[in-house]
Short mmCIF file of C-alpha atoms and ligand atoms in Angstrom, two decimals:
data_model
loop_
_atom_site.label_atom_id
_atom_site.label_comp_id
_atom_site.label_asym_id
_atom_site.label_seq_id
_atom_site.Cartn_x
_atom_site.Cartn_y
_atom_site.Cartn_z
CA MET A 1 -178.96 -153.51 40.92
CA PRO A 2 -177.84 -156.28 43.26
CA VAL A 3 -177.31 -155.14 46.83
CA LEU A 4 -174.22 -155.93 48.90
CA VAL A 5 -173.86 -155.30 52.65
CA MET A 6 -170.36 -154.46 53.92
CA LYS A 7 -169.78 -154.01 57.66
CA PHE A 8 -166.65 -152.38 59.06
CA GLY A 9 -165.85 -152.96 62.75
CA GLY A 10 -164.19 -150.58 65.18
CA THR A 11 -160.56 -151.19 64.25
CA SER A 12 -161.44 -150.89 60.56
CA VAL A 13 -162.69 -147.32 61.08
CA ALA A 14 -160.35 -146.35 63.94
CA THR A 15 -158.67 -143.47 62.06
CA LEU A 16 -159.42 -141.29 59.04
CA ASP A 17 -156.80 -143.25 57.13
CA ARG A 18 -158.53 -146.52 57.86
CA ILE A 19 -161.88 -145.05 56.90
CA ARG A 20 -160.28 -144.09 53.58
CA ARG A 21 -158.96 -147.59 53.14
CA ALA A 22 -162.40 -149.08 53.90
CA ALA A 23 -164.02 -146.60 51.50
CA LYS A 24 -161.68 -147.83 48.76
CA ARG A 25 -162.91 -151.39 49.36
CA VAL A 26 -166.46 -150.08 49.02
CA GLY A 27 -165.46 -148.34 45.78
CA VAL A 28 -164.27 -151.66 44.35
CA GLU A 29 -167.70 -153.21 44.91
CA VAL A 30 -169.52 -150.16 43.54
CA ALA A 31 -167.39 -150.45 40.39
CA LYS A 32 -168.59 -154.03 40.02
CA GLY A 33 -172.15 -152.71 39.81
CA TYR A 34 -173.47 -153.20 43.33
CA ASP A 35 -175.63 -150.85 45.32
CA VAL A 36 -173.83 -151.03 48.66
CA ILE A 37 -175.12 -150.71 52.20
CA VAL A 38 -172.19 -149.99 54.49
CA ILE A 39 -172.69 -150.61 58.19
CA VAL A 40 -170.15 -148.95 60.47
CA SER A 41 -169.15 -149.43 64.09
CA ALA A 42 -167.81 -146.64 66.27
CA MET A 43 -164.05 -146.03 66.17
CA SER A 44 -162.39 -148.71 68.30
CA GLY A 45 -162.39 -147.86 72.00
CA LYS A 46 -165.10 -145.22 71.55
CA THR A 47 -168.02 -147.29 72.81
CA ASN A 48 -166.01 -148.39 75.87
CA GLU A 49 -165.24 -144.76 76.62
CA LEU A 50 -168.92 -143.80 76.31
CA VAL A 51 -170.02 -146.70 78.54
CA GLY A 52 -167.39 -145.60 81.09
CA TRP A 53 -168.79 -142.06 81.12
CA VAL A 54 -172.30 -143.36 81.72
CA ASN A 55 -171.19 -145.60 84.59
CA GLU A 56 -169.23 -142.79 86.19
CA THR A 57 -172.16 -140.41 85.95
CA SER A 58 -174.83 -142.83 87.14
CA PRO A 59 -174.01 -146.36 88.37
CA PHE A 60 -177.63 -147.59 88.26
CA TYR A 61 -178.37 -145.66 85.09
CA ASP A 62 -181.56 -145.07 83.12
CA ALA A 63 -181.05 -147.45 80.17
CA ARG A 64 -182.75 -145.00 77.76
CA GLU A 65 -180.08 -142.40 78.45
CA TYR A 66 -177.34 -145.07 78.30
CA ASP A 67 -178.50 -145.79 74.75
CA ALA A 68 -178.65 -142.09 73.87
CA VAL A 69 -174.99 -141.79 74.87
CA VAL A 70 -173.42 -145.06 73.69
CA SER A 71 -175.10 -145.04 70.26
CA SER A 72 -173.37 -141.79 69.37
CA GLY A 73 -170.00 -143.28 68.34
CA GLU A 74 -171.55 -144.82 65.24
CA ASN A 75 -173.08 -141.48 64.18
CA VAL A 76 -169.61 -140.01 63.83
CA THR A 77 -168.16 -142.83 61.71
CA ALA A 78 -171.27 -143.01 59.50
CA GLY A 79 -170.96 -139.32 58.64
CA LEU A 80 -167.19 -139.56 58.10
CA MET A 81 -167.54 -142.61 55.86
CA ALA A 82 -170.20 -140.86 53.73
CA LEU A 83 -167.97 -137.78 53.40
CA THR A 84 -164.96 -139.93 52.45
CA LEU A 85 -166.98 -141.69 49.74
CA GLN A 86 -168.26 -138.35 48.42
CA GLU A 87 -164.64 -137.15 48.21
CA MET A 88 -164.04 -140.18 45.96
CA ASP A 89 -166.98 -139.06 43.76
CA ILE A 90 -169.13 -141.95 44.91
CA PRO A 91 -172.72 -140.79 45.61
CA ALA A 92 -173.24 -141.65 49.28
CA ARG A 93 -175.16 -140.45 52.33
CA SER A 94 -175.33 -141.49 55.95
CA TRP A 95 -178.32 -142.78 57.88
CA GLN A 96 -178.81 -143.05 61.60
CA GLY A 97 -180.95 -145.94 62.84
CA TRP A 98 -184.09 -143.84 63.37
CA GLN A 99 -183.85 -142.37 59.87
CA VAL A 100 -183.98 -145.70 58.04
CA PRO A 101 -185.86 -146.61 60.33
CA VAL A 102 -184.40 -149.64 62.10
CA LYS A 103 -187.41 -150.51 64.24
CA THR A 104 -186.56 -152.35 67.45
CA THR A 105 -188.14 -153.51 70.69
CA SER A 106 -187.87 -151.15 73.64
CA SER A 107 -185.47 -153.29 75.73
CA HIS A 108 -182.84 -150.60 75.97
CA SER A 109 -179.20 -151.70 75.72
CA ALA A 110 -180.30 -155.13 74.46
CA ALA A 111 -182.97 -154.30 71.88
CA ARG A 112 -183.93 -156.66 69.08
CA ILE A 113 -184.54 -155.55 65.52
CA GLU A 114 -188.16 -156.09 64.53
CA ASP A 115 -188.36 -154.52 61.09
CA ILE A 116 -186.30 -152.54 58.58
CA PRO A 117 -188.58 -151.08 55.90
CA PRO A 118 -186.33 -150.81 52.82
CA ALA A 119 -188.35 -148.11 51.00
CA ASN A 120 -186.40 -144.99 52.04
CA ILE A 121 -183.00 -146.37 51.11
CA MET A 122 -184.32 -148.10 47.96
CA ASN A 123 -185.79 -144.80 46.74
CA LYS A 124 -182.39 -143.17 47.13
CA PHE A 125 -180.71 -146.01 45.24
CA ALA A 126 -183.30 -145.48 42.46
CA GLU A 127 -182.31 -141.79 42.35
CA GLY A 128 -178.65 -142.72 41.78
CA MET A 129 -177.18 -142.94 45.28
CA LYS A 130 -174.64 -145.78 45.22
CA VAL A 131 -173.83 -146.22 48.90
CA ALA A 132 -176.05 -145.96 52.01
CA VAL A 133 -173.83 -145.70 55.06
CA VAL A 134 -175.79 -146.81 58.11
CA ALA A 135 -174.77 -146.34 61.73
CA GLY A 136 -174.63 -149.85 63.20
CA PHE A 137 -175.67 -150.97 66.70
CA GLN A 138 -178.66 -148.61 66.95
CA GLY A 139 -182.37 -148.41 66.23
CA VAL A 140 -185.54 -146.75 67.38
CA SER A 141 -188.14 -148.08 69.83
CA PRO A 142 -191.92 -147.96 69.34
CA GLU A 143 -191.83 -145.01 71.79
CA GLY A 144 -189.51 -143.15 69.41
CA ARG A 145 -186.39 -143.43 71.58
CA ILE A 146 -182.92 -144.46 70.41
CA THR A 147 -182.07 -148.06 71.31
CA THR A 148 -178.89 -150.13 71.06
CA LEU A 149 -178.54 -153.81 70.25
CA GLY A 150 -176.00 -154.99 72.87
CA ARG A 151 -172.22 -154.95 72.56
CA GLY A 152 -171.00 -156.09 69.17
CA GLY A 153 -174.43 -155.23 67.76
CA SER A 154 -173.24 -153.79 64.46
CA ASP A 155 -172.81 -157.34 63.19
CA THR A 156 -176.51 -157.85 63.79
CA THR A 157 -177.36 -154.58 62.06
CA ALA A 158 -175.41 -155.81 59.03
CA VAL A 159 -177.11 -159.20 58.81
CA ALA A 160 -180.55 -157.69 59.41
CA PHE A 161 -179.97 -155.28 56.49
CA ALA A 162 -178.78 -158.12 54.29
CA ALA A 163 -182.02 -159.98 55.05
CA ALA A 164 -184.27 -156.92 54.63
CA PHE A 165 -182.68 -155.94 51.29
CA ASP A 166 -182.24 -159.48 50.03
CA ALA A 167 -178.53 -158.76 49.62
CA GLU A 168 -176.31 -161.02 47.59
CA ARG A 169 -173.90 -161.27 50.52
CA CYS A 170 -173.09 -159.80 53.91
CA ASP A 171 -169.35 -159.18 54.33
CA ILE A 172 -168.09 -158.53 57.86
CA TYR A 173 -164.74 -156.74 57.67
CA THR A 174 -162.75 -156.99 60.88
CA ASP A 175 -159.22 -157.09 62.30
CA VAL A 176 -158.66 -160.82 61.71
CA ASP A 177 -158.89 -162.52 58.34
CA GLY A 178 -161.71 -164.89 59.24
CA VAL A 179 -163.12 -167.19 61.87
CA TYR A 180 -160.43 -169.28 63.56
CA THR A 181 -160.49 -172.52 65.52
CA THR A 182 -160.04 -170.28 68.57
CA ASP A 183 -159.15 -166.66 69.26
CA PRO A 184 -155.83 -166.16 67.40
CA ARG A 185 -154.88 -163.55 70.00
CA ILE A 186 -154.50 -166.12 72.74
CA CYS A 187 -153.44 -169.19 70.77
CA ASP A 188 -150.64 -169.01 68.16
CA LYS A 189 -151.70 -172.28 66.65
CA ALA A 190 -155.26 -171.14 65.91
CA ARG A 191 -156.13 -172.02 62.33
CA LYS A 192 -158.34 -170.03 59.98
CA LEU A 193 -161.38 -171.93 58.77
CA ASP A 194 -162.52 -171.54 55.15
CA ARG A 195 -166.05 -172.47 56.20
CA ILE A 196 -167.94 -172.92 59.43
CA ALA A 197 -171.46 -174.21 60.00
CA PHE A 198 -174.11 -171.81 61.33
CA GLU A 199 -174.75 -174.04 64.38
CA GLU A 200 -171.08 -174.12 65.34
CA MET A 201 -170.64 -170.39 64.79
CA LEU A 202 -173.76 -169.76 66.88
CA GLU A 203 -172.36 -171.80 69.79
CA LEU A 204 -168.88 -170.27 69.52
CA ALA A 205 -170.35 -166.77 69.48
CA SER A 206 -172.68 -167.38 72.39
CA LEU A 207 -169.82 -168.93 74.38
CA GLY A 208 -167.65 -165.85 73.97
CA ALA A 209 -166.00 -165.75 70.51
CA LYS A 210 -166.75 -162.11 69.85
CA VAL A 211 -165.83 -162.19 66.15
CA LEU A 212 -169.60 -162.19 65.46
CA GLN A 213 -172.45 -161.17 67.75
CA THR A 214 -174.60 -164.22 68.55
CA ARG A 215 -177.80 -162.61 67.32
CA SER A 216 -176.23 -161.88 63.92
CA VAL A 217 -175.54 -165.58 63.40
CA GLU A 218 -179.09 -166.45 64.48
CA LEU A 219 -180.52 -164.02 61.92
CA ALA A 220 -178.20 -165.20 59.15
CA MET A 221 -179.27 -168.78 59.81
CA ARG A 222 -182.96 -167.94 59.86
CA TYR A 223 -182.95 -165.73 56.74
CA LYS A 224 -180.31 -167.70 54.80
CA VAL A 225 -177.96 -164.77 54.52
CA LYS A 226 -174.65 -165.53 52.86
CA LEU A 227 -172.34 -164.39 55.63
CA ARG A 228 -168.60 -163.91 55.26
CA VAL A 229 -165.96 -162.71 57.76
CA LEU A 230 -162.79 -161.17 56.34
CA SER A 231 -159.98 -158.74 57.01
CA SER A 232 -160.22 -155.07 56.17
CA PHE A 233 -156.42 -154.86 56.17
CA GLU A 234 -155.63 -157.17 53.29
CA GLU A 235 -156.33 -157.17 49.59
CA GLN A 236 -159.34 -159.43 49.09
CA SER A 237 -160.40 -161.98 46.54
CA ASP A 238 -163.90 -163.41 46.26
CA GLU A 239 -162.69 -166.51 48.13
CA ALA A 240 -161.12 -164.69 51.07
CA GLY A 241 -162.12 -165.02 54.68
CA THR A 242 -164.52 -167.50 56.24
CA LEU A 243 -167.95 -168.35 54.91
CA VAL A 244 -170.59 -169.14 57.55
CA CYS A 245 -172.83 -171.68 55.85
CA ASP A 246 -175.02 -174.76 56.17
CA GLU A 247 -173.54 -177.91 57.62
CA GLU A 248 -174.10 -179.72 54.29
CA ASP A 249 -171.80 -177.29 52.49
CA ILE A 250 -168.76 -178.22 54.55
CA MET A 251 -166.30 -180.90 53.59
CA GLU A 252 -164.13 -180.72 56.69
CA SER A 253 -165.60 -182.70 59.51
CA LYS A 254 -163.98 -182.79 62.90
CA VAL A 255 -165.59 -183.79 66.16
CA VAL A 256 -164.51 -180.51 67.75
CA ALA A 257 -164.55 -177.44 65.49
CA GLY A 258 -163.35 -174.81 67.93
CA VAL A 259 -162.62 -173.61 71.44
CA ALA A 260 -164.24 -170.51 72.92
CA TYR A 261 -163.74 -168.65 76.16
CA SER A 262 -165.50 -166.01 78.11
CA ARG A 263 -163.39 -164.04 80.54
CA ASP A 264 -165.97 -162.08 82.47
CA GLU A 265 -167.77 -164.78 84.38
CA ALA A 266 -168.64 -164.91 88.05
CA LYS A 267 -169.78 -167.80 90.21
CA LEU A 268 -172.22 -167.18 93.04
CA THR A 269 -173.13 -169.76 95.66
CA LEU A 270 -176.06 -169.49 98.03
CA LEU A 271 -175.09 -171.42 101.14
CA SER A 272 -177.52 -173.43 103.20
CA VAL A 273 -180.70 -172.79 101.24
CA ALA A 274 -183.85 -174.33 102.69
CA ASP A 275 -184.48 -177.23 100.28
CA ARG A 276 -188.19 -177.32 99.50
CA PRO A 277 -190.31 -177.33 96.34
CA GLY A 278 -190.30 -173.93 94.70
CA ILE A 279 -186.87 -172.91 95.93
CA ALA A 280 -185.22 -172.80 92.51
CA ALA A 281 -188.21 -170.87 91.20
CA ALA A 282 -187.86 -168.32 94.02
CA ILE A 283 -184.13 -167.80 93.41
CA PHE A 284 -184.24 -167.54 89.65
CA THR A 285 -187.40 -165.43 89.57
CA ALA A 286 -185.69 -162.88 91.81
CA LEU A 287 -182.64 -162.93 89.53
CA SER A 288 -184.58 -162.68 86.30
CA GLU A 289 -186.64 -159.76 87.62
CA ALA A 290 -183.33 -158.03 88.34
CA LYS A 291 -182.28 -158.77 84.73
CA VAL A 292 -179.39 -161.02 85.74
CA ASN A 293 -178.38 -163.34 82.89
CA VAL A 294 -177.88 -166.65 84.63
CA ASP A 295 -175.84 -169.17 82.68
CA MET A 296 -174.78 -172.36 84.50
CA ILE A 297 -176.68 -173.76 87.50
CA VAL A 298 -175.72 -176.50 89.96
CA GLN A 299 -177.63 -177.68 93.01
CA ASN A 300 -175.83 -179.84 95.57
CA ILE A 301 -177.37 -182.82 97.32
CA SER A 302 -179.21 -181.61 100.36
CA GLU A 303 -178.35 -182.54 103.90
CA GLU A 304 -180.90 -182.17 106.65
CA GLY A 305 -183.20 -180.18 104.43
CA ARG A 306 -180.56 -177.59 103.41
CA THR A 307 -178.56 -177.34 100.22
CA ASP A 308 -176.10 -175.10 98.34
CA MET A 309 -177.09 -173.62 95.01
CA THR A 310 -174.45 -172.31 92.58
CA PHE A 311 -174.95 -170.29 89.41
CA SER A 312 -172.83 -168.21 87.07
CA CYS A 313 -173.49 -164.79 85.52
CA PRO A 314 -171.46 -161.98 83.89
CA THR A 315 -169.10 -160.27 86.37
CA ASP A 316 -170.74 -156.87 85.92
CA GLN A 317 -174.08 -158.27 87.11
CA VAL A 318 -172.81 -159.58 90.46
CA ALA A 319 -173.83 -156.47 92.42
CA ARG A 320 -177.31 -156.62 90.92
CA ALA A 321 -177.62 -160.34 91.70
CA GLU A 322 -176.50 -159.88 95.31
CA LYS A 323 -178.95 -157.02 95.77
CA ALA A 324 -181.86 -159.07 94.35
CA LEU A 325 -181.04 -162.08 96.53
CA ALA A 326 -180.71 -159.95 99.68
CA GLU A 327 -184.09 -158.37 98.95
CA ALA A 328 -185.73 -161.76 98.41
CA LYS A 329 -184.27 -162.88 101.73
CA SER A 330 -185.54 -159.82 103.57
CA LYS A 331 -189.03 -160.36 102.12
CA GLU A 332 -188.77 -163.97 103.32
CA VAL A 333 -189.26 -165.29 99.80
CA LEU A 334 -185.92 -167.04 100.27
CA ASN A 335 -184.04 -168.50 103.18
CA PHE A 336 -180.25 -168.98 102.96
CA SER A 337 -177.28 -168.24 105.20
CA GLU A 338 -175.06 -166.26 102.83
CA VAL A 339 -174.03 -165.63 99.21
CA VAL A 340 -170.41 -166.25 98.27
CA ALA A 341 -169.23 -164.62 95.04
CA ASP A 342 -166.16 -165.76 93.10
CA THR A 343 -165.38 -163.17 90.44
CA GLY A 344 -162.08 -164.76 89.36
CA VAL A 345 -163.46 -167.41 87.05
CA CYS A 346 -163.83 -167.85 83.30
CA LYS A 347 -165.67 -170.23 81.03
CA VAL A 348 -163.90 -172.39 78.46
CA SER A 349 -165.91 -174.43 75.95
CA VAL A 350 -165.32 -176.88 73.14
CA VAL A 351 -167.82 -176.85 70.28
CA GLY A 352 -168.51 -179.23 67.42
CA ILE A 353 -171.40 -180.74 65.50
CA GLY A 354 -169.47 -184.03 65.53
CA MET A 355 -170.26 -184.42 69.23
CA ARG A 356 -173.78 -185.46 68.25
CA SER A 357 -172.40 -188.76 67.04
CA HIS A 358 -169.13 -189.16 68.99
CA THR A 359 -168.74 -190.07 72.61
CA GLY A 360 -165.74 -189.41 74.83
CA VAL A 361 -165.27 -185.71 74.12
CA ALA A 362 -166.14 -184.69 77.68
CA ALA A 363 -163.86 -187.34 79.18
CA LYS A 364 -161.01 -186.16 76.97
CA MET A 365 -161.61 -182.50 77.82
CA PHE A 366 -161.59 -183.22 81.58
CA ARG A 367 -158.47 -185.37 81.25
CA VAL A 368 -156.60 -182.61 79.40
CA LEU A 369 -157.52 -180.07 82.05
CA SER A 370 -156.50 -182.41 84.86
CA GLN A 371 -153.13 -183.03 83.19
CA GLU A 372 -152.59 -179.27 83.41
CA ALA A 373 -153.69 -179.39 87.07
CA ILE A 374 -156.67 -177.15 86.32
CA ASN A 375 -159.59 -177.62 88.68
CA ILE A 376 -163.08 -177.63 87.16
CA LYS A 377 -165.66 -175.76 89.20
CA VAL A 378 -168.85 -176.16 87.17
CA ILE A 379 -169.67 -178.16 84.02
CA THR A 380 -172.51 -177.84 81.51
CA THR A 381 -173.11 -179.66 78.29
CA SER A 382 -175.47 -179.52 75.36
CA GLU A 383 -175.71 -181.54 72.17
CA ILE A 384 -172.77 -179.80 70.50
CA LYS A 385 -170.77 -178.17 73.30
CA ILE A 386 -169.13 -178.77 76.67
CA SER A 387 -168.36 -175.83 78.93
CA VAL A 388 -166.40 -175.63 82.16
CA LEU A 389 -165.91 -172.88 84.68
CA ILE A 390 -162.29 -172.63 85.87
CA ASP A 391 -160.01 -170.08 87.56
CA ARG A 392 -159.37 -167.20 85.19
CA LYS A 393 -155.61 -167.40 85.62
CA TYR A 394 -155.68 -170.74 83.75
CA MET A 395 -157.78 -169.52 80.85
CA GLU A 396 -155.09 -169.25 78.16
CA LEU A 397 -153.43 -172.45 79.27
CA ALA A 398 -156.74 -174.32 79.09
CA VAL A 399 -157.58 -172.96 75.63
CA GLN A 400 -154.13 -173.85 74.26
CA ALA A 401 -154.09 -177.33 75.83
CA LEU A 402 -157.56 -178.15 74.46
CA HIS A 403 -156.66 -176.75 71.04
CA ASP A 404 -153.64 -179.09 70.97
CA ALA A 405 -155.46 -182.11 72.34
CA PHE A 406 -158.23 -181.93 69.74
CA ASP A 407 -155.69 -181.37 66.91
CA LEU A 408 -157.34 -178.14 65.86
CA ASP A 409 -154.14 -176.84 64.31
CA LYS A 410 -154.40 -179.52 61.65
CA ALA A 411 -156.96 -179.65 58.84
CA ALA A 412 -159.28 -182.68 58.90
P1 ADP B 1 -164.88 -155.66 65.24
O1 ADP B 1 -164.49 -154.43 65.97
O2 ADP B 1 -164.40 -155.68 63.83
O3 ADP B 1 -166.33 -155.98 65.37
P2 ADP B 1 -164.28 -157.58 67.31
O4 ADP B 1 -163.18 -157.18 68.22
O5 ADP B 1 -165.67 -157.43 67.79
O6 ADP B 1 -164.05 -156.84 65.92
O7 ADP B 1 -164.09 -159.11 66.86
C1 ADP B 1 -162.88 -159.54 66.30
C2 ADP B 1 -162.04 -160.21 67.38
O8 ADP B 1 -162.65 -161.43 67.78
C3 ADP B 1 -160.66 -160.64 66.91
O9 ADP B 1 -159.73 -159.60 67.01
C4 ADP B 1 -160.34 -161.81 67.84
O10 ADP B 1 -159.48 -161.43 68.89
C5 ADP B 1 -161.67 -162.19 68.45
N1 ADP B 1 -161.99 -163.61 68.32
C6 ADP B 1 -162.43 -164.42 69.32
N2 ADP B 1 -162.61 -165.66 68.91
C7 ADP B 1 -162.30 -165.69 67.60
C8 ADP B 1 -162.30 -166.72 66.60
N3 ADP B 1 -162.68 -167.98 66.88
N4 ADP B 1 -161.93 -166.39 65.34
C9 ADP B 1 -161.56 -165.13 65.05
N5 ADP B 1 -161.54 -164.12 65.94
C10 ADP B 1 -161.90 -164.38 67.21
N1 LIG B 2 -169.62 -150.08 68.84
C1 LIG B 2 -170.41 -151.14 69.45
C2 LIG B 2 -169.58 -151.94 70.43
O1 LIG B 2 -168.41 -151.65 70.59
C3 LIG B 2 -171.06 -152.02 68.43
C4 LIG B 2 -170.10 -152.79 67.53
O2 LIG B 2 -168.95 -152.39 67.37
O3 LIG B 2 -170.53 -153.78 66.97
O4 LIG B 2 -170.09 -152.80 71.07
MG1 MG B 3 -167.47 -156.84 66.93
#
């Protein structure tokens, strides 16, 4: 039997009614003759609640116990989905990550899937089971402990299963009907794309578009998984949603394909750092040992042997970064006067494969922002994206102005 992977996100399993509605969708595919692997998220809001409980109990928590707690939301929805399917006379059972097993690395809270042996689930399909409902977001480490894959990780579970079972397709059911030119929740003119290239989706995801977890796009690209994003709230045809595919399979070609934003950014500046060889190494080694994910970096010109160094990182890592830098200073690994943190910034990016061959995109982006009187604090570019750090209060305005300026509301 051909295998199909169907993933339902938090809002799609938020109530028993919605689980029933999702189960009906699964029933439609079973009736077509597929063996289905359903990947479920926790009910929407559940994972946030669990993370909140962990933080309240233990601010500098043991990541193994964090995973034990936050993985539990998916166990509930997996069991409920299997029961709902059984009520519909569809042979189904649930699987937690360790039961499959979904083997991962031991980097708790950000583990990577290493292997999913298909034998256990395949044997059950051979015995007549039609649907394997798997708890997303979780796996098991070589030490036998529960791990999680980072926020939004159920997308990655889904794509990894599609690759491991050589599925015909991986359908990601969510609360929007596809991938848009930008987040439709902050820009009315956002337009749904019928197709998007893997590279563009990868950039958009890594720059904040949370419709797919970055790692899921990476895996789909590497293992050539046919990946589709669609709504769990609408009746679906085979053409619905957005197909994430190779660049060659796309007719539409625009210089800029989309705008992404990331709200939770912070900018830290080390003032008056002694400017000598090895200084960047000392700063960023201290930060990486403290597991701070540094994104943008700027070093100013030095004056009289001292310089300022600025970097950005997620807001929730600021305390950890400050602690690591203070320790490095006290051990005399580093010499600076003070660290200034600005936690009121966000990152806005434009993404498009067309930038490889077109010039002037950066100039246009900066002009648009200046027309809105938005000050740019830090800039980074790569082959197919330009990102700026700006005050968070201008985030929606910047996204909307850029969306307009690059004509993203109109098809190519
Ligand atoms: P799920 O719980 O189904 O995994 P998520 O909340 O993780 O859903 O992702 C879907 C959300 O992603 C949408 O509700 C939307 O607000 C947001 N989003 C951000 N950027 C985009 C985009 N470019 N296209 C579609 N949705 C986007
Ligand atoms: N429930 C997890 C989260 O909220 C995983 C997911 O939904 O993809 O991050
Ligand atoms: Mg998600």
